[in-house]
CSV table of C-alpha atoms in Angstrom, one decimal:
chain,number,residue,atom,x,y,z
A,1,MET,CA,-11.0,287.9,62.8
A,2,PRO,CA,-13.5,286.6,60.4
A,3,ASP,CA,-14.1,282.7,60.3
A,4,ALA,CA,-13.0,282.3,56.7
A,5,GLY,CA,-9.4,283.6,57.5
A,6,VAL,CA,-9.2,281.1,60.4
A,7,ALA,CA,-10.0,278.4,58.3
A,8,HIS,CA,-7.6,279.5,55.5
A,9,LEU,CA,-4.9,279.7,58.2
A,10,HIS,CA,-5.6,276.1,59.7
A,11,ASP,CA,-5.4,274.6,56.2
A,12,ARG,CA,-2.1,276.3,55.4
A,13,LEU,CA,-0.7,274.9,58.8
A,14,ASN,CA,-1.9,271.4,57.9
A,15,TYR,CA,-0.1,271.7,54.6
A,16,LEU,CA,3.1,272.8,56.1
A,17,ASP,CA,3.1,269.8,58.6
A,18,SER,CA,2.5,267.3,55.9
A,19,ARG,CA,5.5,268.6,53.9
A,20,ILE,CA,7.6,268.7,57.0
A,21,SER,CA,6.8,265.0,57.6
A,22,GLU,CA,7.9,264.4,53.8
A,23,LEU,CA,11.2,266.2,54.0
A,24,ARG,CA,11.9,264.3,57.3
A,25,SER,CA,11.5,260.9,55.3
A,26,VAL,CA,13.4,262.0,52.5
A,27,ILE,CA,16.4,263.4,54.3
A,28,LEU,CA,18.9,260.3,55.0
A,29,THR,CA,21.3,259.6,57.8
A,30,LYS,CA,24.5,257.9,57.4
A,31,ASP,CA,23.4,254.6,58.8
A,32,SER,CA,20.4,254.7,56.9
A,33,TYR,CA,22.4,255.2,53.7
A,34,VAL,CA,24.7,252.4,54.6
A,35,GLU,CA,22.0,250.1,55.2
A,36,ARG,CA,20.3,251.0,52.1
A,37,ARG,CA,23.4,250.7,50.0
A,38,ASN,CA,23.9,247.2,51.5
A,39,ARG,CA,20.5,246.2,50.6
A,40,GLU,CA,21.1,247.2,47.0
A,41,ASP,CA,24.2,245.4,46.5
A,42,LEU,CA,22.7,242.3,47.9
A,43,TYR,CA,20.0,242.5,45.3
A,44,ILE,CA,22.5,243.3,42.7
A,45,ARG,CA,24.5,240.3,43.6
A,46,ARG,CA,21.4,237.9,43.6
A,47,GLU,CA,20.4,239.3,40.1
A,48,PHE,CA,23.9,238.5,38.9
A,49,GLU,CA,23.6,234.9,40.3
A,50,THR,CA,20.5,234.5,38.7
A,51,GLN,CA,21.5,235.6,35.4
A,52,ARG,CA,24.6,233.3,35.7
A,53,THR,CA,22.4,230.3,36.4
A,54,ILE,CA,20.2,231.4,33.5
A,55,SER,CA,23.1,231.7,31.1
A,56,GLU,CA,24.2,228.3,32.0
A,57,ARG,CA,21.2,226.8,31.6
A,58,ILE,CA,20.9,228.5,28.2
A,59,ASP,CA,24.3,227.0,27.3
A,60,VAL,CA,23.2,223.6,28.2
A,61,GLY,CA,20.1,224.1,26.4
A,62,VAL,CA,22.2,225.2,23.2
A,63,THR,CA,24.1,222.0,23.4
A,64,ILE,CA,21.4,220.0,23.6
A,65,LEU,CA,19.7,221.8,20.7
A,66,LYS,CA,22.8,221.3,18.7
A,67,THR,CA,22.9,217.6,19.3
A,68,GLU,CA,19.1,217.3,18.5
A,69,LEU,CA,19.9,219.3,15.4
A,70,ASN,CA,22.4,216.8,14.5
A,71,GLN,CA,19.9,214.0,15.0
A,72,ILE,CA,17.2,215.8,13.2
A,73,ARG,CA,19.6,216.3,10.4
A,74,ASN,CA,20.4,212.5,10.3
A,75,SER,CA,16.8,211.8,10.6
A,76,VAL,CA,15.8,213.9,7.7
A,77,SER,CA,18.4,212.3,5.5
A,78,SER,CA,16.7,208.8,6.5
A,79,LEU,CA,13.3,210.4,5.9
A,80,ASN,CA,14.4,211.0,2.5
A,81,GLY,CA,14.7,207.5,1.9
A,82,ASP,CA,12.0,206.5,3.5
A,83,THR,CA,9.7,209.1,1.6
A,84,ALA,CA,10.9,207.4,-1.7
A,85,PHE,CA,9.7,204.1,-0.2
A,86,LEU,CA,6.4,205.8,1.0
A,87,ARG,CA,6.1,207.5,-2.4
A,88,ASN,CA,6.2,203.9,-4.0
A,89,ASP,CA,3.8,202.5,-1.1
A,90,VAL,CA,1.4,205.6,-2.0
A,91,ALA,CA,1.3,204.6,-5.5
A,92,ARG,CA,0.4,201.2,-4.6
A,93,LEU,CA,-2.1,202.3,-2.3
A,94,GLN,CA,-3.6,204.4,-4.9
A,95,LYS,CA,-3.9,201.6,-7.1
A,96,ASN,CA,-5.4,199.5,-4.2
A,97,VAL,CA,-8.0,202.3,-3.6
A,98,GLN,CA,-8.9,202.4,-6.8
A,99,GLN,CA,-9.4,198.6,-6.6
A,100,LEU,CA,-11.2,198.9,-3.5
A,101,GLN,CA,-13.7,201.6,-5.0
A,102,VAL,CA,-14.5,199.2,-7.6
A,103,ASP,CA,-14.9,196.3,-4.9
A,104,THR,CA,-17.0,198.9,-3.1
A,105,ALA,CA,-19.2,199.3,-6.0
A,106,PHE,CA,-19.8,195.8,-6.0
A,107,LEU,CA,-20.3,195.7,-2.2
A,108,ARG,CA,-22.9,198.4,-2.6
A,109,ASN,CA,-24.6,196.5,-5.0
A,110,ASP,CA,-24.4,193.3,-3.0
A,111,VAL,CA,-25.5,195.3,0.1
A,112,THR,CA,-28.6,196.7,-1.7
A,113,ARG,CA,-29.7,193.2,-2.6
A,114,LEU,CA,-28.9,192.1,1.0
A,115,GLN,CA,-31.1,194.9,2.1
A,116,LYS,CA,-33.9,194.0,-0.2
A,117,ASN,CA,-33.6,190.3,1.1
A,118,VAL,CA,-33.4,191.4,4.9
A,119,GLN,CA,-36.5,193.5,4.4
A,120,GLN,CA,-38.2,190.6,2.6
A,121,ILE,CA,-37.0,188.3,5.6
A,122,GLN,CA,-38.4,190.7,8.0
A,123,VAL,CA,-41.7,190.8,6.4
A,124,GLU,CA,-41.6,187.0,6.5
A,125,LEU,CA,-40.6,187.1,10.0
A,126,GLU,CA,-43.5,189.4,10.8
A,127,ALA,CA,-45.9,187.2,9.2
A,128,LEU,CA,-44.1,184.0,11.0
A,129,ARG,CA,-44.5,185.7,14.1
A,130,SER,CA,-48.2,186.5,13.5
A,131,GLU,CA,-48.4,182.7,12.7
A,132,VAL,CA,-46.6,181.7,16.0
A,133,GLY,CA,-48.9,183.7,18.0
A,134,GLY,CA,-51.7,182.4,16.3
A,135,CYS,CA,-50.3,178.7,16.7
A,136,ARG,CA,-49.8,179.7,20.5
A,137,THR,CA,-53.3,180.7,20.9
A,138,GLU,CA,-54.6,177.6,19.2
A,139,ILE,CA,-52.2,175.6,21.5
A,140,LYS,CA,-53.5,177.4,24.4
A,141,GLN,CA,-57.0,176.8,23.3
A,142,LEU,CA,-56.4,173.1,22.4
A,143,HIS,CA,-54.7,172.6,26.0
A,144,THR,CA,-57.7,174.2,27.4
A,145,THR,CA,-60.0,171.9,25.3
A,146,VAL,CA,-57.9,168.9,26.3
A,147,GLN,CA,-58.1,169.7,29.9
A,148,GLN,CA,-61.7,170.4,29.6
A,149,LEU,CA,-61.9,166.9,27.9
A,150,HIS,CA,-60.0,165.4,30.5
A,151,THR,CA,-62.2,167.0,33.2
A,152,ALA,CA,-65.3,166.0,31.3
A,153,VAL,CA,-64.0,162.2,31.0
A,154,ASN,CA,-63.1,162.3,34.6
A,155,GLN,CA,-66.7,163.5,35.2
A,156,SER,CA,-68.1,160.9,32.9
A,157,GLU,CA,-66.2,158.2,34.5
A,158,ARG,CA,-67.6,159.1,37.9
A,159,VAL,CA,-71.0,159.3,36.4
A,160,ARG,CA,-70.5,155.9,34.7
A,161,PHE,CA,-69.5,154.5,37.9
A,162,ASN,CA,-72.4,155.6,39.8
A,163,SER,CA,-74.6,154.3,37.1
A,164,LEU,CA,-73.7,150.7,38.1
A,165,ALA,CA,-74.6,151.3,41.8
A,166,THR,CA,-77.8,149.7,42.2
A,167,THR,CA,-77.6,147.7,45.6
A,168,VAL,CA,-78.5,149.5,48.8
A,169,HIS,CA,-74.7,149.7,50.2
A,170,ALA,CA,-73.0,150.2,46.9
A,171,PRO,CA,-70.6,153.2,46.9
A,172,ILE,CA,-70.9,156.2,44.7
A,173,ASN,CA,-68.5,158.7,43.6
A,174,ALA,CA,-68.8,162.4,44.1
A,175,VAL,CA,-69.2,164.2,40.8
A,176,PRO,CA,-67.3,167.4,40.5
A,177,LYS,CA,-68.8,170.6,39.0
A,178,ILE,CA,-66.8,172.1,36.2
A,179,ASP,CA,-66.6,176.0,36.5
A,180,GLN,CA,-66.0,178.4,33.8
A,181,ASP,CA,-62.4,178.6,34.1
A,182,GLY,CA,-62.1,174.8,34.1
A,183,THR,CA,-61.6,174.2,37.6
A,184,LEU,CA,-63.2,171.3,39.5
A,185,ARG,CA,-65.2,172.1,42.6
A,186,TYR,CA,-66.7,169.4,44.9
A,187,PRO,CA,-69.6,169.6,47.2
A,188,GLU,CA,-68.8,170.1,50.9
A,189,TYR,CA,-71.3,167.0,51.8
A,190,PHE,CA,-71.8,164.1,49.4
A,191,PRO,CA,-73.6,160.8,50.3
A,192,ARG,CA,-70.9,158.0,49.8
A,193,THR,CA,-73.5,155.0,49.4
A,194,VAL,CA,-76.7,154.7,47.7
A,195,TRP,CA,-78.6,154.3,50.9
A,196,ARG,CA,-77.3,157.7,52.0
A,197,PHE,CA,-78.2,159.1,49.0
A,198,TRP,CA,-81.8,157.6,49.3
A,199,CYS,CA,-82.2,159.0,52.7
A,200,LEU,CA,-81.8,162.5,51.3
A,201,LYS,CA,-85.5,162.5,50.9
A,202,LYS,CA,-86.0,162.2,54.7
A,203,ARG,CA,-87.4,165.4,56.3
A,204,SER,CA,-84.3,165.7,58.3
A,205,ARG,CA,-82.0,165.4,55.3
A,206,ILE,CA,-84.0,167.6,53.1
A,207,HIS,CA,-81.6,170.5,53.8
A,208,ARG,CA,-78.7,168.3,52.4
A,209,LEU,CA,-80.8,167.7,49.2
A,210,VAL,CA,-81.3,171.5,48.9
A,211,GLU,CA,-77.5,171.8,49.2
A,212,LEU,CA,-76.7,169.3,46.4
A,213,ALA,CA,-79.3,170.7,44.3
A,214,GLU,CA,-78.2,174.5,44.6
A,215,PHE,CA,-74.3,173.2,44.0
A,216,TYR,CA,-75.3,171.3,40.8
A,217,GLU,CA,-77.7,173.8,39.7
A,218,VAL,CA,-80.3,171.2,39.0
A,219,GLU,CA,-82.6,172.5,36.2
A,220,GLY,CA,-86.1,171.8,35.5
A,221,TYR,CA,-87.3,173.0,38.8
A,222,GLU,CA,-89.9,175.3,37.3
A,223,TYR,CA,-91.9,172.1,36.2
A,224,TRP,CA,-91.6,169.9,39.3
A,225,GLY,CA,-95.0,170.9,40.5
A,226,ARG,CA,-96.7,168.6,37.9
A,227,ASP,CA,-96.4,165.5,39.8
A,228,HIS,CA,-96.2,167.1,43.4
A,229,HIS,CA,-98.7,164.8,44.5
A,230,VAL,CA,-96.1,162.0,44.1
A,231,ASP,CA,-93.2,164.1,45.5
A,232,VAL,CA,-94.1,164.6,49.1
A,233,PRO,CA,-94.2,160.9,50.6
A,234,TRP,CA,-95.0,162.2,54.1
A,235,ASP,CA,-98.0,164.3,53.2
A,236,ASP,CA,-101.3,162.3,53.4
A,237,ASP,CA,-103.5,165.3,53.1
A,238,ASP,CA,-105.6,165.9,49.8
A,239,ASP,CA,-104.7,169.4,48.5
A,240,ASP,CA,-107.2,170.4,46.0
A,241,SER,CA,-106.0,174.1,45.5
A,242,SER,CA,-102.8,172.9,43.2
A,243,ASP,CA,-104.0,171.7,40.0
A,244,TYR,CA,-101.8,170.2,37.1
A,245,SER,CA,-100.5,172.8,35.0
A,246,ASP,CA,-97.8,172.9,32.3
A,247,ARG,CA,-97.0,176.3,33.2
A,248,PRO,CA,-93.9,176.9,35.3
A,249,ASN,CA,-94.0,177.9,38.8
A,250,ASN,CA,-92.6,181.0,40.4
A,251,LEU,CA,-90.4,179.1,43.0
A,252,THR,CA,-86.6,179.3,43.4
A,253,ARG,CA,-84.7,176.3,43.2
A,254,ALA,CA,-84.4,175.6,47.1
A,255,GLU,CA,-88.2,176.5,47.5
A,256,ALA,CA,-89.0,173.9,44.8
A,257,ALA,CA,-86.5,171.2,46.4
A,258,TYR,CA,-88.4,171.8,49.9
A,259,GLN,CA,-91.8,171.6,48.3
A,260,TYR,CA,-91.0,168.6,45.8
A,261,PRO,CA,-88.2,166.7,47.3
A,262,GLU,CA,-89.1,163.5,45.1
A,263,ALA,CA,-88.6,165.5,41.8
A,264,CYS,CA,-85.8,167.1,43.1
A,265,HIS,CA,-84.3,163.7,44.2
A,266,GLN,CA,-84.9,162.2,40.9
A,267,ALA,CA,-83.3,165.1,39.0
A,268,LEU,CA,-80.2,164.8,41.4
A,269,ALA,CA,-80.1,161.3,40.6
A,270,ALA,CA,-80.1,162.0,36.8
A,271,THR,CA,-77.4,164.7,37.4
A,272,LEU,CA,-75.1,162.1,39.2
A,273,GLY,CA,-75.9,159.4,36.8
A,274,LEU,CA,-77.7,157.1,39.2
A,275,ASN,CA,-80.3,154.8,38.1
A,276,TYR,CA,-83.3,155.9,40.1
A,277,HIS,CA,-85.6,153.1,39.3
A,278,LYS,CA,-83.2,150.4,39.9
A,279,ILE,CA,-82.3,152.0,43.1
A,280,ARG,CA,-86.0,152.1,44.1
A,281,LYS,CA,-86.5,148.5,43.2
A,282,ALA,CA,-83.4,147.6,45.1
A,283,VAL,CA,-84.6,149.4,48.2
A,284,GLY,CA,-88.0,148.1,47.7
A,285,GLU,CA,-90.0,151.4,48.2
A,286,SER,CA,-92.9,152.4,46.2
A,287,PRO,CA,-93.1,156.2,44.9
A,288,ASN,CA,-95.3,157.0,47.8
A,289,SER,CA,-94.2,154.9,50.6
A,290,ARG,CA,-91.9,155.8,53.6
A,291,ILE,CA,-88.4,155.2,53.8
A,292,ALA,CA,-87.4,152.3,56.0
A,293,ALA,CA,-84.0,151.8,57.4
A,294,PRO,CA,-82.0,149.0,55.9
A,295,LYS,CA,-81.1,145.9,57.8
A,296,ARG,CA,-77.9,146.6,59.7
A,297,PRO,CA,-75.1,144.1,59.6
A,298,ALA,CA,-74.3,142.1,62.6
A,299,GLU,CA,-70.7,143.5,63.1
A,300,ASP,CA,-72.6,147.0,63.1
A,301,VAL,CA,-74.8,146.0,65.7
A,302,ILE,CA,-72.0,144.8,67.9
A,303,SER,CA,-69.8,147.8,67.4
A,304,ASN,CA,-72.8,150.0,68.4
A,305,PRO,CA,-72.5,150.7,72.2
A,306,HIS,CA,-76.2,151.9,72.6
A,307,VAL,CA,-77.5,148.7,71.0
A,308,SER,CA,-77.5,145.6,73.5
A,309,ALA,CA,-76.1,142.8,71.6
A,310,ARG,CA,-77.2,139.3,72.3
A,311,PRO,CA,-74.7,136.7,72.6
A,312,LYS,CA,-74.7,134.4,69.7
A,313,PRO,CA,-75.1,130.7,70.3
A,314,VAL,CA,-72.0,128.6,69.4
A,315,LYS,CA,-72.5,126.9,66.2
A,316,LEU,CA,-71.4,123.2,66.4
A,317,ALA,CA,-70.7,120.7,63.7
A,318,ARG,CA,-73.6,118.4,63.0
A,319,ARG,CA,-73.0,114.8,63.3
A,320,LEU,CA,-74.0,112.5,60.4
A,321,GLY,CA,-76.5,110.9,62.5
A,322,ASP,CA,-78.2,114.1,63.5
A,323,VAL,CA,-78.6,115.2,59.6
A,324,SER,CA,-82.1,114.6,58.2
A,325,PRO,CA,-82.2,112.6,54.9
A,326,THR,CA,-83.9,115.8,53.3
A,327,MET,CA,-81.1,118.0,54.5
A,328,LEU,CA,-78.4,115.7,53.5
A,329,GLN,CA,-79.9,115.4,50.1
A,330,LYS,CA,-80.1,119.4,50.0
A,331,LEU,CA,-76.3,119.5,50.9
A,332,VAL,CA,-75.5,117.2,48.4
A,333,TYR,CA,-77.6,118.1,45.4
A,334,GLY,CA,-79.0,121.4,46.2
A,335,VAL,CA,-82.5,122.4,46.2
A,336,PRO,CA,-84.2,120.3,43.4
A,337,SER,CA,-86.1,122.0,40.6
A,338,VAL,CA,-89.6,121.3,39.7
A,339,ALA,CA,-88.5,119.2,36.7
A,340,SER,CA,-86.0,117.1,38.5
A,341,LYS,CA,-88.4,116.2,41.2
A,342,SER,CA,-90.1,113.7,38.8
A,343,VAL,CA,-87.0,112.4,37.2
A,344,SER,CA,-85.3,109.3,38.7
A,345,SER,CA,-82.3,107.3,37.5
A,346,GLU,CA,-81.7,103.8,37.8
A,347,LEU,CA,-78.1,103.7,36.9
A,348,GLU,CA,-77.1,105.7,40.1
A,349,ASP,CA,-76.5,103.9,43.5
A,350,LYS,CA,-78.8,104.7,46.2
A,351,LEU,CA,-78.4,104.7,50.0
A,352,VAL,CA,-81.6,103.5,51.8
A,353,TRP,CA,-82.4,104.3,55.3
A,354,ARG,CA,-82.9,101.1,57.1
A,355,GLU,CA,-86.0,100.5,59.1
A,356,HIS,CA,-86.0,100.0,62.9
A,357,GLY,CA,-85.7,96.3,63.8
A,358,ARG,CA,-83.6,95.0,61.0
A,359,GLU,CA,-80.0,94.3,61.9
A,360,GLY,CA,-77.0,93.5,59.7
A,361,SER,CA,-75.4,95.6,57.0
A,362,GLU,CA,-75.7,95.0,53.2
A,363,ILE,CA,-73.0,97.6,52.4
A,364,SER,CA,-69.4,96.6,51.8
A,365,ASP,CA,-66.6,97.6,54.3
A,366,GLU,CA,-65.1,99.8,51.7
A,367,ALA,CA,-68.2,101.9,50.9
A,368,LEU,CA,-68.8,102.1,54.7
A,369,SER,CA,-65.2,103.4,55.3
A,370,LYS,CA,-66.0,106.2,52.5
A,371,LEU,CA,-69.0,107.0,54.0
A,372,LYS,CA,-67.4,107.6,57.3
A,373,GLY,CA,-64.8,109.8,55.5
A,374,LEU,CA,-67.7,111.9,53.9
A,375,SER,CA,-69.0,112.8,57.2
A,376,SER,CA,-65.6,114.0,58.3
A,377,ASP,CA,-65.3,116.0,55.0
A,378,ILE,CA,-68.7,117.6,55.1
A,379,GLY,CA,-67.3,120.8,56.4
A,380,SER,CA,-64.6,121.4,53.8
A,381,ILE,CA,-67.2,120.3,51.1
A,382,LEU,CA,-69.4,123.1,52.3
A,383,ARG,CA,-66.5,125.6,52.3
A,384,ALA,CA,-65.5,124.3,48.7
A,385,ILE,CA,-69.2,124.9,47.6
A,386,GLU,CA,-69.3,128.6,49.0
A,387,ARG,CA,-65.9,129.3,47.4
A,388,GLY,CA,-67.0,127.9,43.9
A,389,LYS,CA,-64.3,125.2,43.8
A,390,LEU,CA,-67.2,122.5,43.6
A,391,TYR,CA,-70.2,122.4,41.3
A,392,VAL,CA,-73.4,120.4,41.3
A,393,LYS,CA,-73.7,117.9,38.4
A,394,SER,CA,-77.2,117.3,37.6
A,395,GLU,CA,-78.2,113.8,36.7
A,396,GLN,CA,-81.1,115.0,34.7
A,397,MET,CA,-78.7,115.6,31.7
A,398,HIS,CA,-78.2,111.6,31.5
A,399,VAL,CA,-82.0,110.7,32.0
A,400,SER,CA,-83.9,110.0,29.0
A,401,PRO,CA,-87.5,111.8,28.7
A,402,THR,CA,-89.0,108.4,28.3
A,403,GLU,CA,-87.4,107.4,31.8
A,404,SER,CA,-89.2,110.1,33.7
A,405,ARG,CA,-93.0,109.5,35.0
A,406,PRO,CA,-95.3,112.1,36.4
A,407,ARG,CA,-95.7,111.9,40.2
A,408,ALA,CA,-99.5,111.6,39.7
A,409,ASP,CA,-98.9,108.4,38.0
A,410,ILE,CA,-96.7,106.9,40.8
A,411,LYS,CA,-99.0,107.9,43.3
A,412,GLY,CA,-101.8,106.2,41.6
A,413,GLU,CA,-99.6,103.0,41.0
A,414,SER,CA,-98.8,103.3,44.7
A,415,ARG,CA,-102.3,102.9,45.6
A,416,ASP,CA,-103.0,99.7,43.7
A,417,ALA,CA,-99.6,98.1,44.7
A,418,SER,CA,-98.8,95.4,46.8
A,419,PRO,CA,-97.8,96.0,50.8
A,420,MET,CA,-94.2,95.2,49.6
A,421,ALA,CA,-94.1,97.8,46.8
A,422,VAL,CA,-95.6,100.4,49.2
A,423,GLU,CA,-92.7,99.6,51.7
A,424,GLU,CA,-90.2,99.9,48.9
A,425,GLU,CA,-91.7,103.3,47.8
A,426,ALA,CA,-91.4,104.6,51.6
A,427,ARG,CA,-88.0,103.7,51.6
A,428,SER,CA,-87.2,105.4,48.5
A,429,THR,CA,-88.3,108.9,49.8
A,430,HIS,CA,-85.3,108.5,52.1
A,431,THR,CA,-82.9,107.6,49.5
A,432,VAL,CA,-79.6,109.7,48.8
A,433,SER,CA,-77.4,109.2,45.8
A,434,THR,CA,-74.0,108.2,46.4
A,435,GLU,CA,-72.8,110.3,43.5
A,436,ILE,CA,-73.0,113.8,45.1
A,437,ILE,CA,-70.6,116.4,43.7
A,438,SER,CA,-68.1,116.4,40.8
A,439,PRO,CA,-65.2,118.2,42.8
A,440,THR,CA,-62.3,120.4,40.8
A,441,GLY,CA,-59.9,119.8,43.7
A,442,SER,CA,-58.4,117.2,45.5
A,443,LEU,CA,-61.7,115.8,47.3
A,444,PRO,CA,-62.6,112.2,46.8
A,445,ASP,CA,-65.0,111.1,44.0
A,446,THR,CA,-68.1,109.4,45.9
A,447,ALA,CA,-69.5,108.1,43.0
A,448,SER,CA,-66.7,106.0,41.9
A,449,MET,CA,-66.0,105.0,45.5
A,450,LEU,CA,-69.5,103.5,46.0
A,451,SER,CA,-69.9,102.0,42.5
């Protein structure tokens, strides 16, 4: 049998098999029919129950709708009355709207004017802002100027204070350097006294001088070579290679300070406000002399452990008998001047040193007791003189010029005088006035005591 016939037969058999399967599924049995009928009845019952529920809901909705329709009817009747009122209100609103339109026109005009005014105010505010910015800038500049002025005044005060320092141990203030931003800058090292500043010229301190010259930016160092023969006090050799010239040298400030320390020292003194010539006079140094160390105070010598301090002798108060008449006269009157040596007053009382061999006393007991009191008060009198509470009252003011005689005439007369006059003249050389000092405190007046 050919293959095409076999394939056709096979397809036909498959079709018949599928049809048989369909018929088997279509054909119902009794049990399946009953079961299917029950399922359909149950489904129908459920549908009826659903429809009944829907109908009840529809009835309830219709009832509610009727109630709402009645309410709507009542509302519509009330709305008719409200509509009449609303019409009246709308009429009034129309009138008000018309008035508002008129007012709006006026407001528009006012707003236009306000816009113009606001624009003008904005222009003025911009101008004011620019002016305020300029004022702020000026205030900042003024504040900066005031700070610079305050700094300059502070610097000038320090310079003025330094200009008054003319003694060796006088203190000097460090003068600050003003930077470009106005800040003050002080040097790391600064001499605190005139002597320390003067010692900057020493060879061992020359680096400090160079540091200060560089810090203060001392100017004019290009022309320090003019008087270089004066600037180096320790250089005793003659240098014929360097001649006087007005042309500036090519040295730096440090090199010029090392080579010409005297000129650098003078320029630094001028920068700090120091009076160089007065300080040189106080130090007692010539321009070419070497620097000598100042006299050290006694307490510095004692406090220095490397220096052997000698024990000071104890000072004892002198008794009146140990004081020479010349010393007593110096204590009472002070050192007499040349003009007062030839002046003598006959109005003042005199104390005469008695010669040996004479006994007895011509002084009253009251004057003697006052003289004894004077010896006990000599310490307080000396302390009062040192403190300035006592002053020396010169008797030359009360002496007439006709009463004074030249000492040469006195000596000439003494040569021709009698032995008694010579003895009186010898005794008058040891004469001390009893009117010593006019006290300002509570010390006794010896002139009134002995008069």
